[in-house]
PDB file of C-alpha atoms in Angstrom:
ATOM      1  CA  MET A   1      32.893  -9.785  -7.031  1.00 53.00           C
ATOM      2  CA  ARG A   2      31.000  -7.019  -5.215  1.00 53.00           C
ATOM      3  CA  LYS A   3      28.728  -7.574  -2.335  1.00 57.00           C
ATOM      4  CA  VAL A   4      25.063  -7.004  -2.432  1.00 55.00           C
ATOM      5  CA  ASP A   5      23.184  -5.028   0.051  1.00 56.00           C
ATOM      6  CA  LEU A   6      19.362  -4.685   0.365  1.00 59.00           C
ATOM      7  CA  LYS A   7      19.234  -0.942  -0.697  1.00 60.00           C
ATOM      8  CA  THR A   8      21.142  -1.300  -3.972  1.00 61.00           C
ATOM      9  CA  GLY A   9      20.624  -5.070  -4.921  1.00 75.00           C
ATOM     10  CA  LYS A  10      16.901  -5.149  -4.964  1.00 82.00           C
ATOM     11  CA  THR A  11      16.787  -5.824  -8.715  1.00 83.00           C
ATOM     12  CA  GLU A  12      19.317  -8.692  -8.595  1.00 84.00           C
ATOM     13  CA  ILE A  13      17.515 -10.186  -5.691  1.00 88.00           C
ATOM     14  CA  ILE A  14      13.964 -10.030  -7.359  1.00 89.00           C
ATOM     15  CA  PHE A  15      15.442 -11.546 -10.603  1.00 89.00           C
ATOM     16  CA  SER A  16      17.146 -14.333  -8.742  1.00 90.00           C
ATOM     17  CA  VAL A  17      13.801 -15.111  -6.945  1.00 92.00           C
ATOM     18  CA  PHE A  18      11.920 -14.840 -10.383  1.00 93.00           C
ATOM     19  CA  LEU A  19      14.385 -17.236 -11.938  1.00 93.00           C
ATOM     20  CA  LEU A  20      14.027 -19.771  -9.077  1.00 93.00           C
ATOM     21  CA  LEU A  21      10.226 -19.720  -9.173  1.00 93.00           C
ATOM     22  CA  PHE A  22      10.261 -20.193 -12.870  1.00 92.00           C
ATOM     23  CA  ALA A  23      12.772 -23.064 -12.566  1.00 93.00           C
ATOM     24  CA  ILE A  24      10.572 -25.106  -9.811  1.00 92.00           C
ATOM     25  CA  GLU A  25       7.218 -24.221 -11.365  1.00 92.00           C
ATOM     26  CA  PRO A  26       6.991 -27.442 -13.358  1.00 91.00           C
ATOM     27  CA  LEU A  27       7.184 -29.297 -10.090  1.00 91.00           C
ATOM     28  CA  PHE A  28       3.721 -27.952  -9.012  1.00 90.00           C
ATOM     29  CA  ALA A  29       1.781 -28.325 -12.409  1.00 86.00           C
ATOM     30  CA  GLY A  30      -0.152 -31.123 -10.886  1.00 87.00           C
ATOM     31  CA  MET A  31      -1.449 -28.995  -8.055  1.00 91.00           C
ATOM     32  CA  PRO A  32      -3.591 -26.313  -9.250  1.00 92.00           C
ATOM     33  CA  MET A  33      -3.810 -23.970  -6.367  1.00 94.00           C
ATOM     34  CA  VAL A  34       0.093 -24.223  -5.684  1.00 93.00           C
ATOM     35  CA  ASP A  35       0.543 -23.688  -9.466  1.00 92.00           C
ATOM     36  CA  TYR A  36      -1.445 -20.460  -9.521  1.00 94.00           C
ATOM     37  CA  ALA A  37       0.145 -19.310  -6.330  1.00 95.00           C
ATOM     38  CA  VAL A  38       3.596 -19.776  -8.029  1.00 94.00           C
ATOM     39  CA  TRP A  39       2.536 -17.957 -11.332  1.00 95.00           C
ATOM     40  CA  GLY A  40       1.175 -15.137  -9.165  1.00 95.00           C
ATOM     41  CA  LEU A  41       4.440 -14.836  -7.458  1.00 96.00           C
ATOM     42  CA  ILE A  42       6.249 -14.802 -10.876  1.00 95.00           C
ATOM     43  CA  VAL A  43       3.818 -12.071 -12.227  1.00 96.00           C
ATOM     44  CA  LEU A  44       4.661  -9.965  -8.967  1.00 96.00           C
ATOM     45  CA  CYS A  45       8.422 -10.565  -9.492  1.00 94.00           C
ATOM     46  CA  ILE A  46       8.088  -9.390 -13.062  1.00 95.00           C
ATOM     47  CA  VAL A  47       6.004  -6.267 -12.068  1.00 95.00           C
ATOM     48  CA  LEU A  48       8.593  -5.447  -9.124  1.00 94.00           C
ATOM     49  CA  LEU A  49      11.520  -5.941 -11.553  1.00 91.00           C
ATOM     50  CA  ILE A  50      10.146  -3.498 -14.003  1.00 93.00           C
ATOM     51  CA  VAL A  51       9.403  -0.932 -11.426  1.00 92.00           C
ATOM     52  CA  SER A  52      12.732  -1.325  -9.765  1.00 87.00           C
ATOM     53  CA  LEU A  53      14.634  -1.164 -13.294  1.00 85.00           C
ATOM     54  CA  ALA A  54      12.519   2.015 -14.111  1.00 87.00           C
ATOM     55  CA  ARG A  55      13.151   3.723 -10.678  1.00 86.00           C
ATOM     56  CA  ASN A  56      17.000   2.799 -10.930  1.00 81.00           C
ATOM     57  CA  LEU A  57      17.152   4.337 -14.547  1.00 81.00           C
ATOM     58  CA  ALA A  58      15.361   7.484 -13.402  1.00 83.00           C
ATOM     59  CA  LYS A  59      17.629   8.004 -10.471  1.00 82.00           C
ATOM     60  CA  ASP A  60      21.045   7.334 -12.136  1.00 75.00           C
ATOM     61  CA  ALA A  61      20.996   6.907 -15.821  1.00 70.00           C
ATOM     62  CA  ARG A  62      24.782   6.991 -16.222  1.00 69.00           C
ATOM     63  CA  GLY A  63      25.571   4.299 -13.741  1.00 67.00           C
ATOM     64  CA  PHE A  64      22.691   2.164 -14.878  1.00 63.00           C
ATOM     65  CA  LEU A  65      24.508  -0.143 -17.212  1.00 63.00           C
ATOM     66  CA  SER A  66      27.691  -0.398 -15.236  1.00 64.00           C
ATOM     67  CA  ARG A  67      25.552  -1.523 -12.021  1.00 63.00           C
ATOM     68  CA  TYR A  68      24.143  -4.315 -13.961  1.00 62.00           C
ATOM     69  CA  THR A  69      27.329  -5.387 -15.679  1.00 61.00           C
ATOM     70  CA  SER A  70      29.404  -5.684 -12.762  1.00 62.00           C
ATOM     71  CA  ARG A  71      29.621  -9.266 -11.131  1.00 67.00           C
ATOM     72  CA  SER A  72      27.848  -9.795  -7.636  1.00 71.00           C
ATOM     73  CA  VAL A  73      27.129 -12.586  -5.488  1.00 76.00           C
ATOM     74  CA  PHE A  74      23.927 -13.280  -7.281  1.00 77.00           C
ATOM     75  CA  SER A  75      26.010 -14.372 -10.457  1.00 80.00           C
ATOM     76  CA  VAL A  76      26.848 -17.544  -8.729  1.00 85.00           C
ATOM     77  CA  VAL A  77      23.257 -17.954  -7.435  1.00 88.00           C
ATOM     78  CA  ASP A  78      21.989 -17.695 -10.881  1.00 88.00           C
ATOM     79  CA  ILE A  79      24.139 -20.269 -12.267  1.00 89.00           C
ATOM     80  CA  VAL A  80      23.005 -22.660  -9.462  1.00 92.00           C
ATOM     81  CA  ILE A  81      19.342 -21.767 -10.245  1.00 92.00           C
ATOM     82  CA  SER A  82      19.913 -22.446 -14.067  1.00 92.00           C
ATOM     83  CA  ILE A  83      21.327 -25.814 -13.142  1.00 93.00           C
ATOM     84  CA  ILE A  84      18.247 -26.515 -10.923  1.00 94.00           C
ATOM     85  CA  GLY A  85      16.163 -25.433 -13.972  1.00 92.00           C
ATOM     86  CA  VAL A  86      17.762 -28.008 -16.023  1.00 93.00           C
ATOM     87  CA  ALA A  87      17.552 -30.779 -13.544  1.00 94.00           C
ATOM     88  CA  VAL A  88      13.762 -29.878 -13.079  1.00 93.00           C
ATOM     89  CA  SER A  89      13.043 -29.710 -16.626  1.00 92.00           C
ATOM     90  CA  TYR A  90      14.640 -32.967 -17.294  1.00 92.00           C
ATOM     91  CA  ALA A  91      12.915 -34.577 -14.202  1.00 92.00           C
ATOM     92  CA  VAL A  92       9.392 -33.598 -15.272  1.00 91.00           C
ATOM     93  CA  GLU A  93      10.148 -34.058 -18.923  1.00 87.00           C
ATOM     94  CA  SER A  94       9.149 -30.330 -19.615  1.00 84.00           C
ATOM     95  CA  ASN A  95       9.594 -28.560 -22.922  1.00 87.00           C
ATOM     96  CA  LEU A  96      11.943 -26.049 -21.419  1.00 88.00           C
ATOM     97  CA  ASN A  97      15.237 -28.009 -21.656  1.00 90.00           C
ATOM     98  CA  ALA A  98      16.803 -25.887 -24.308  1.00 92.00           C
ATOM     99  CA  PHE A  99      15.690 -22.768 -22.588  1.00 93.00           C
ATOM    100  CA  TRP A 100      17.302 -23.647 -19.359  1.00 92.00           C
ATOM    101  CA  ILE A 101      20.468 -24.905 -21.184  1.00 93.00           C
ATOM    102  CA  PHE A 102      20.521 -21.489 -23.056  1.00 94.00           C
ATOM    103  CA  ILE A 103      20.181 -19.576 -19.679  1.00 92.00           C
ATOM    104  CA  LEU A 104      22.931 -21.614 -18.016  1.00 92.00           C
ATOM    105  CA  VAL A 105      25.324 -21.052 -20.836  1.00 93.00           C
ATOM    106  CA  LEU A 106      24.462 -17.277 -20.791  1.00 90.00           C
ATOM    107  CA  THR A 107      25.039 -17.010 -17.032  1.00 88.00           C
ATOM    108  CA  VAL A 108      28.323 -18.891 -17.083  1.00 88.00           C
ATOM    109  CA  ILE A 109      29.559 -16.806 -19.975  1.00 88.00           C
ATOM    110  CA  SER A 110      28.545 -13.789 -18.320  1.00 82.00           C
ATOM    111  CA  TYR A 111      30.269 -14.784 -15.192  1.00 81.00           C
ATOM    112  CA  PHE A 112      33.544 -15.377 -16.977  1.00 81.00           C
ATOM    113  CA  LEU A 113      33.471 -12.117 -19.086  1.00 76.00           C
ATOM    114  CA  PRO A 114      35.799  -9.478 -17.807  1.00 70.00           C
ATOM    115  CA  THR A 115      33.961  -6.464 -15.891  1.00 64.00           C
ATOM    116  CA  PRO A 116      34.056  -3.188 -17.790  1.00 60.00           C
ATOM    117  CA  LYS A 117      36.586  -0.587 -16.581  1.00 61.00           C
ATOM    118  CA  GLY A 118      33.823   1.678 -15.221  1.00 55.00           C
ATOM    119  CA  ALA A 119      31.956  -1.041 -13.119  1.00 52.00           C
ATOM    120  CA  LYS A 120      32.354  -1.205  -9.558  1.00 53.00           C
ATOM    121  CA  THR A 121      33.984  -4.489  -8.339  1.00 48.00           C
ATOM    122  CA  GLU A 122      34.389  -4.229  -4.519  1.00 46.00           C
TER     123      GLU A 122
END
């Protein structure tokens, strides 16, 4: 599992924040101003994620896939966030139960898959 620093791990950090905001958003559905703020932050994360992915692709096209297929600390964080998403969707009886279970299964499977030979695992 490789360590994440702020310069190279921006995309992973932004994705985890996006996932967390999307997981806890149903809790704020009854408070319109807070709900709008959370949705604004979700949109901001999506824009930052797209910009960060585009910059990383333009900077290093060869190492792009190996950078995002290697495991990092945020692999475990994403699993925990997915569990939070499942719990919140069941607690507020949201229609996203199947979505969060699917995301949880994907993150667990991706965590246990072996890393490619070209990926850095420091």
